[in-house]
CSV table of C-alpha atoms and ligand atoms in Angstrom, one decimal:
chain,number,residue,atom,x,y,z
A,1,MET,CA,25.8,-3.8,-9.7
A,2,PRO,CA,24.2,-6.3,-7.2
A,3,ARG,CA,20.4,-6.0,-6.6
A,4,PRO,CA,19.8,-3.5,-4.0
A,5,PHE,CA,18.6,-4.6,-0.5
A,6,SER,CA,15.1,-3.3,0.4
A,7,ILE,CA,13.8,-2.7,4.0
A,8,VAL,CA,10.2,-1.9,4.9
A,9,PHE,CA,9.5,-0.2,8.3
A,10,ALA,CA,6.0,-1.5,9.0
A,11,ASN,CA,3.6,-1.7,11.8
A,12,ALA,CA,-0.3,-1.8,11.8
A,13,GLN,CA,-0.3,1.1,14.3
A,14,GLY,CA,0.3,4.8,13.7
A,15,GLY,CA,2.4,7.0,15.6
A,16,VAL,CA,5.0,4.4,16.6
A,17,GLY,CA,8.0,6.0,14.9
A,18,LYS,CA,7.9,4.3,11.7
A,19,THR,CA,8.6,7.4,9.5
A,20,THR,CA,11.3,8.8,12.0
A,21,SER,CA,13.0,5.5,11.8
A,22,ALA,CA,12.8,5.2,8.2
A,23,VAL,CA,14.2,8.4,7.4
A,24,HIS,CA,17.0,8.3,10.1
A,25,VAL,CA,18.0,4.8,9.2
A,26,ALA,CA,18.2,5.8,5.5
A,27,GLY,CA,20.1,8.8,6.5
A,28,ALA,CA,22.6,7.0,8.6
A,29,PHE,CA,23.0,4.5,5.6
A,30,ALA,CA,23.7,7.2,3.2
A,31,GLU,CA,26.2,8.8,5.5
A,32,THR,CA,28.3,5.7,5.5
A,33,GLY,CA,28.5,6.1,1.6
A,34,VAL,CA,25.9,3.6,0.5
A,35,GLU,CA,23.7,5.1,-2.0
A,36,THR,CA,20.2,5.0,-0.6
A,37,LEU,CA,16.6,5.5,-1.8
A,38,LEU,CA,13.7,6.3,0.6
A,39,VAL,CA,10.5,5.3,-0.9
A,40,ASP,CA,7.6,7.2,0.7
A,41,LEU,CA,4.3,5.1,0.3
A,42,ASP,CA,2.3,7.1,2.8
A,43,PRO,CA,-0.4,9.6,1.5
A,44,GLN,CA,0.4,11.8,4.3
A,45,ALA,CA,4.0,12.3,2.7
A,46,SER,CA,5.7,12.7,6.1
A,47,ALA,CA,8.9,11.2,5.2
A,48,THR,CA,9.0,13.3,2.1
A,49,ARG,CA,8.6,16.4,4.2
A,50,HIS,CA,10.9,15.1,6.8
A,51,LEU,CA,13.6,15.2,4.2
A,52,GLY,CA,12.8,18.8,3.4
A,53,LEU,CA,10.8,18.4,0.3
A,54,ASP,CA,7.3,19.9,-0.4
A,55,PRO,CA,5.2,17.3,-2.3
A,56,ASP,CA,3.0,20.0,-4.0
A,57,ALA,CA,6.2,21.7,-5.4
A,58,LEU,CA,7.4,18.5,-7.2
A,59,ASP,CA,6.7,17.8,-10.9
A,60,ALA,CA,6.3,14.2,-10.4
A,61,THR,CA,5.6,11.8,-7.4
A,62,LEU,CA,4.7,8.2,-6.6
A,63,THR,CA,1.2,9.0,-7.8
A,64,ASP,CA,2.4,9.5,-11.3
A,65,VAL,CA,4.6,6.2,-11.0
A,66,LEU,CA,1.6,4.1,-10.0
A,67,ILE,CA,-0.7,5.5,-12.7
A,68,ASP,CA,1.7,4.6,-15.3
A,69,PRO,CA,4.4,2.2,-14.0
A,70,SER,CA,5.9,1.6,-17.4
A,71,ARG,CA,7.6,5.0,-17.1
A,72,GLY,CA,9.6,3.6,-14.1
A,73,ILE,CA,10.4,5.4,-10.9
A,74,ALA,CA,13.1,7.9,-12.1
A,75,PRO,CA,10.8,10.9,-12.8
A,76,ALA,CA,9.6,10.6,-9.3
A,77,VAL,CA,13.0,10.2,-7.5
A,78,HIS,CA,14.3,13.5,-6.1
A,79,ALA,CA,17.7,14.4,-4.6
A,80,THR,CA,17.7,15.6,-0.9
A,81,ALA,CA,20.1,17.9,0.8
A,82,TYR,CA,21.9,14.8,2.1
A,83,PRO,CA,24.6,13.2,-0.2
A,84,GLY,CA,23.7,9.8,-1.3
A,85,LEU,CA,20.0,9.9,-0.2
A,86,SER,CA,17.2,10.4,-2.6
A,87,VAL,CA,13.5,10.1,-2.0
A,88,LEU,CA,10.8,8.5,-4.2
A,89,ALA,CA,8.4,11.2,-3.0
A,90,ALA,CA,4.6,10.7,-1.8
A,91,HIS,CA,1.8,13.1,-2.4
A,92,GLU,CA,-1.6,13.3,-0.7
A,93,SER,CA,-3.2,12.2,-4.0
A,94,LEU,CA,-2.2,8.8,-3.2
A,95,GLY,CA,-5.1,8.8,-0.7
A,96,THR,CA,-7.8,9.1,-3.5
A,97,LEU,CA,-5.7,7.0,-5.8
A,98,GLU,CA,-5.8,4.0,-3.6
A,99,SER,CA,-9.6,3.3,-4.0
A,100,GLU,CA,-9.3,3.5,-7.8
A,101,LEU,CA,-6.3,1.0,-7.8
A,102,GLY,CA,-8.2,-1.3,-5.6
A,103,ALA,CA,-10.1,-2.5,-8.7
A,104,MET,CA,-7.1,-3.3,-10.9
A,105,PRO,CA,-5.9,-6.8,-11.2
A,106,ASP,CA,-2.2,-6.1,-10.7
A,107,ARG,CA,-2.9,-3.6,-7.9
A,108,GLU,CA,-0.4,-5.4,-5.6
A,109,SER,CA,2.5,-5.4,-8.2
A,110,LEU,CA,2.2,-1.7,-9.6
A,111,LEU,CA,5.5,-0.6,-7.7
A,112,ALA,CA,7.2,-3.9,-8.7
A,113,ALA,CA,6.4,-3.0,-12.4
A,114,ALA,CA,7.9,0.3,-12.2
A,115,TRP,CA,10.9,-0.9,-10.0
A,116,PRO,CA,14.2,-0.7,-11.9
A,117,GLY,CA,16.3,-3.8,-12.8
A,118,ASN,CA,19.6,-2.0,-12.4
A,119,PRO,CA,19.0,0.7,-10.1
A,120,PRO,CA,21.6,3.4,-9.1
A,121,PHE,CA,21.2,2.7,-5.3
A,122,ARG,CA,22.2,-0.1,-3.0
A,123,LEU,CA,19.6,0.3,-0.4
A,124,ALA,CA,16.0,1.1,-0.5
A,125,VAL,CA,14.0,1.9,2.7
A,126,PHE,CA,10.3,2.0,2.6
A,127,ASP,CA,8.1,4.1,4.7
A,128,VAL,CA,4.4,2.8,4.6
A,129,PRO,CA,1.1,3.9,6.0
A,130,PRO,CA,0.0,2.6,9.4
A,131,ALA,CA,-3.1,0.8,8.1
A,132,LEU,CA,-2.2,-2.2,6.3
A,133,SER,CA,-3.0,-0.8,2.8
A,134,LEU,CA,-2.4,-1.6,-0.7
A,135,TYR,CA,0.7,0.5,-0.6
A,136,THR,CA,2.1,-1.5,2.3
A,137,VAL,CA,1.4,-4.7,0.3
A,138,ASN,CA,3.3,-3.1,-2.8
A,139,ALA,CA,6.3,-2.4,-0.6
A,140,LEU,CA,6.4,-5.8,0.9
A,141,ARG,CA,5.9,-7.4,-2.6
A,142,ILE,CA,9.4,-6.0,-3.6
A,143,ALA,CA,11.2,-6.1,-0.3
A,144,ASP,CA,13.8,-8.4,1.2
A,145,ALA,CA,13.3,-7.3,4.8
A,146,VAL,CA,11.0,-6.0,7.3
A,147,VAL,CA,11.9,-4.0,10.5
A,148,ILE,CA,8.9,-3.6,12.8
A,149,PRO,CA,9.2,-0.5,15.1
A,150,VAL,CA,7.3,-0.9,18.2
A,151,GLN,CA,6.6,1.7,20.8
A,152,THR,CA,7.6,0.8,24.3
A,153,HIS,CA,4.2,1.1,25.5
A,154,PRO,CA,2.2,-1.8,27.0
A,155,PHE,CA,-0.7,-1.6,24.3
A,156,ALA,CA,1.7,-1.2,21.5
A,157,LEU,CA,2.7,-5.0,21.3
A,158,ALA,CA,-0.9,-5.8,20.5
A,159,SER,CA,-0.4,-4.4,17.0
A,160,VAL,CA,2.5,-6.8,16.1
A,161,PRO,CA,0.5,-10.0,15.3
A,162,ARG,CA,-1.6,-8.1,12.8
A,163,THR,CA,1.7,-6.9,11.1
A,164,LEU,CA,3.2,-10.4,11.2
A,165,ASP,CA,0.1,-11.9,9.6
A,166,LEU,CA,0.3,-9.5,6.7
A,167,VAL,CA,4.1,-10.3,6.2
A,168,ASP,CA,3.1,-13.8,6.3
A,169,ARG,CA,0.4,-13.6,3.7
A,170,VAL,CA,2.7,-11.6,1.4
A,171,ARG,CA,5.4,-14.1,1.8
A,172,ARG,CA,3.1,-17.0,0.9
A,173,HIS,CA,1.4,-15.4,-1.9
A,174,LEU,CA,3.6,-12.8,-3.5
A,175,ASN,CA,7.2,-12.7,-2.1
A,176,PRO,CA,8.8,-15.9,-0.6
A,177,ARG,CA,12.1,-13.8,-0.1
A,178,LEU,CA,10.4,-11.7,2.6
A,179,SER,CA,11.6,-12.0,6.2
A,180,VAL,CA,11.4,-10.0,9.5
A,181,ILE,CA,15.0,-8.9,10.4
A,182,GLY,CA,14.3,-7.1,13.5
A,183,TYR,CA,12.1,-5.4,15.9
A,184,LEU,CA,13.0,-1.8,16.9
A,185,ALA,CA,11.9,-0.5,20.3
A,186,THR,CA,10.9,3.1,20.0
A,187,LEU,CA,9.8,6.1,21.9
A,188,TYR,CA,11.7,4.6,25.1
A,189,ASP,CA,11.6,6.7,28.2
A,190,LYS,CA,14.0,4.8,30.5
A,191,ARG,CA,13.0,7.2,33.4
A,192,THR,CA,9.5,5.5,33.6
A,193,ARG,CA,9.0,2.2,35.0
A,194,VAL,CA,6.3,1.1,32.5
A,195,ALA,CA,8.7,1.7,29.7
A,196,ARG,CA,11.5,-0.2,31.4
A,197,GLU,CA,9.0,-3.1,32.0
A,198,CYS,CA,7.8,-3.0,28.5
A,199,LEU,CA,11.4,-3.2,27.1
A,200,SER,CA,12.0,-6.3,29.3
A,201,ARG,CA,8.9,-7.9,27.8
A,202,MET,CA,10.2,-7.1,24.3
A,203,ILE,CA,13.5,-8.8,25.1
A,204,ALA,CA,11.8,-11.8,26.5
A,205,GLU,CA,9.5,-12.1,23.5
A,206,TRP,CA,11.9,-11.4,20.6
A,207,GLY,CA,15.3,-12.2,22.0
A,208,PRO,CA,18.1,-11.7,19.4
A,209,LEU,CA,15.5,-10.3,16.9
A,210,LEU,CA,15.2,-7.2,19.0
A,211,ILE,CA,17.6,-4.7,17.7
A,212,GLU,CA,19.8,-4.0,20.8
A,213,THR,CA,19.5,-0.2,20.8
A,214,PRO,CA,16.3,1.1,21.8
A,215,ILE,CA,15.3,4.6,20.3
A,216,PRO,CA,14.8,7.1,23.2
A,217,THR,CA,12.0,9.6,23.4
A,218,ASN,CA,13.9,12.7,22.3
A,219,VAL,CA,12.3,16.0,21.6
A,220,ALA,CA,15.0,16.8,19.1
A,221,LEU,CA,13.6,14.1,16.8
A,222,ALA,CA,10.1,15.6,16.7
A,223,GLU,CA,11.8,19.0,16.2
A,224,ALA,CA,13.8,17.7,13.3
A,225,ALA,CA,10.5,16.4,11.8
A,226,ARG,CA,8.8,19.7,12.1
A,227,ASP,CA,11.9,21.5,10.6
A,228,GLY,CA,12.0,19.0,7.7
A,229,ARG,CA,15.6,17.8,8.2
A,230,LEU,CA,17.4,14.9,9.8
A,231,LEU,CA,18.5,15.1,13.3
A,232,TYR,CA,22.1,14.3,12.3
A,233,GLU,CA,22.2,17.7,10.8
A,234,ALA,CA,20.9,19.6,13.7
A,235,ASP,CA,22.5,17.8,16.4
A,236,SER,CA,24.5,14.8,15.6
A,237,GLU,CA,25.7,14.2,19.3
A,238,SER,CA,22.0,13.9,20.6
A,239,ALA,CA,20.7,10.8,22.2
A,240,GLY,CA,18.2,10.4,19.3
A,241,ALA,CA,20.9,10.6,16.6
A,242,ALA,CA,23.3,8.3,18.5
A,243,ALA,CA,20.5,5.6,18.9
A,244,TYR,CA,19.7,5.7,15.1
A,245,TYR,CA,23.1,5.5,14.1
A,246,ALA,CA,23.6,2.2,16.3
A,247,ALA,CA,20.3,0.9,15.0
A,248,ALA,CA,21.3,1.4,11.4
A,249,ALA,CA,24.7,-0.2,12.1
A,250,GLU,CA,22.7,-3.3,13.4
A,251,ILE,CA,20.4,-3.4,10.5
A,252,ILE,CA,23.4,-3.2,8.1
A,253,ALA,CA,25.1,-6.1,10.0
A,254,ARG,CA,21.8,-8.1,9.7
A,255,TRP,CA,21.7,-7.3,5.9
A,256,ARG,CA,25.2,-8.7,5.6
A,257,GLU,CA,24.3,-11.7,7.4
A,258,THR,CA,21.2,-12.3,5.0
A,259,ARG,CA,23.4,-11.6,2.0
A,260,ASN,CA,26.1,-14.1,3.1
A,261,GLY,CA,23.4,-16.7,3.9
A,262,SER,CA,24.3,-16.7,7.6
A,263,ALA,CA,21.1,-15.3,8.8
A,264,ALA,CA,21.0,-16.4,12.3
A,265,ARG,CA,18.6,-13.7,13.3
A,266,VAL,CA,16.0,-14.0,10.6
A,267,ALA,CA,12.5,-15.0,11.6
A,268,ARG,CA,10.5,-16.9,9.1
B,301,LIG,N1,12.0,8.9,19.6
B,301,LIG,C1,11.1,10.0,19.4
B,301,LIG,N2,11.2,11.0,20.2
B,301,LIG,C2,10.3,11.9,20.1
B,301,LIG,N3,9.4,12.1,19.3
B,301,LIG,C3,9.3,11.2,18.3
B,301,LIG,C4,10.1,10.0,18.4
B,301,LIG,N4,9.8,9.1,17.4
B,301,LIG,C5,8.7,9.8,16.7
B,301,LIG,N5,8.4,11.0,17.4
B,301,LIG,C6,7.4,11.8,17.0
B,301,LIG,O1,6.1,11.2,17.2
B,301,LIG,C7,5.3,11.3,16.1
B,301,LIG,C8,4.9,10.0,15.4
B,301,LIG,O2,6.1,9.6,14.9
B,301,LIG,P1,6.2,8.9,13.3
B,301,LIG,O3,7.6,8.5,13.0
B,301,LIG,O4,5.6,10.0,12.3
B,301,LIG,O5,5.3,7.6,13.6
B,301,LIG,P2,4.5,6.7,12.4
B,301,LIG,O6,5.1,7.1,11.2
B,301,LIG,O7,4.5,5.3,13.0
B,301,LIG,O8,3.2,7.2,12.5
B,301,LIG,C9,6.0,12.4,15.2
B,301,LIG,O9,5.5,13.5,15.5
B,301,LIG,C10,7.4,12.4,15.5
B,301,LIG,O10,8.1,13.4,15.3
B,302,LIG,MG1,4.4,7.6,9.3
């Protein structure tokens, strides 16, 4: 089987739709029949919960993987209610573990050490914490691509240079393969002028690197997170679901471009 394609949804800012995007794009990939692994690297474990799992009820999570990478990721990979979609689950104990790991020489490569050489999935989607933490670096260390979700709010663009700076440093020191394959406009309320202006700025700034479909502000997405399920299950016709299906299709298209070496839209 070819090496899986790995995508990190990263932004130095919190509350911009990273987790919502990671789980819905992963869910859309899985629905098209592509075996997908969602890797939850956030101590808040929101992606794990969003997929209906209770981190405290699991026998193994990412914490166990990072403590002993030699056992691989398999014990902490759990099936979800969605065919083709599994999750490498997070647990809040990742919070205290981070400071302990900080002293280890191989701290940036712990997930890489556990990562399978011949995995049973084609796509891996990483959800990372908002702070540019050790866990974000571990994800970027093994990823092929970064998607940067940016809230359509005037202040939100300010977090992008910090995010790009980290991507750049990881590329130079740890993973030359890494590239940004898209910006995703999130929490877009087209009724407000400020959001429309912000989207225009994003188009001007990022051109074809901006994923064409903005994700609308849609209360059904927040309700799906609360209920621990994907919006596709609750309301596959909703605006939020339609936007995430379209965004996932664009990301898949960019993945194929990257794989075929015709990556016209990859920023380096
Ligand atoms: N498009 C959206 N419409 C409505 N609510 C959203 C949308 N995207 C995210 N949310 C809600 O906003 C909050 C922050 O989103 P989240 O995906 O957790 O962001 P992050 O992972 O960047 O911190 C969550 O409560 C989530 O349910
Ligand atoms: Mg999050």
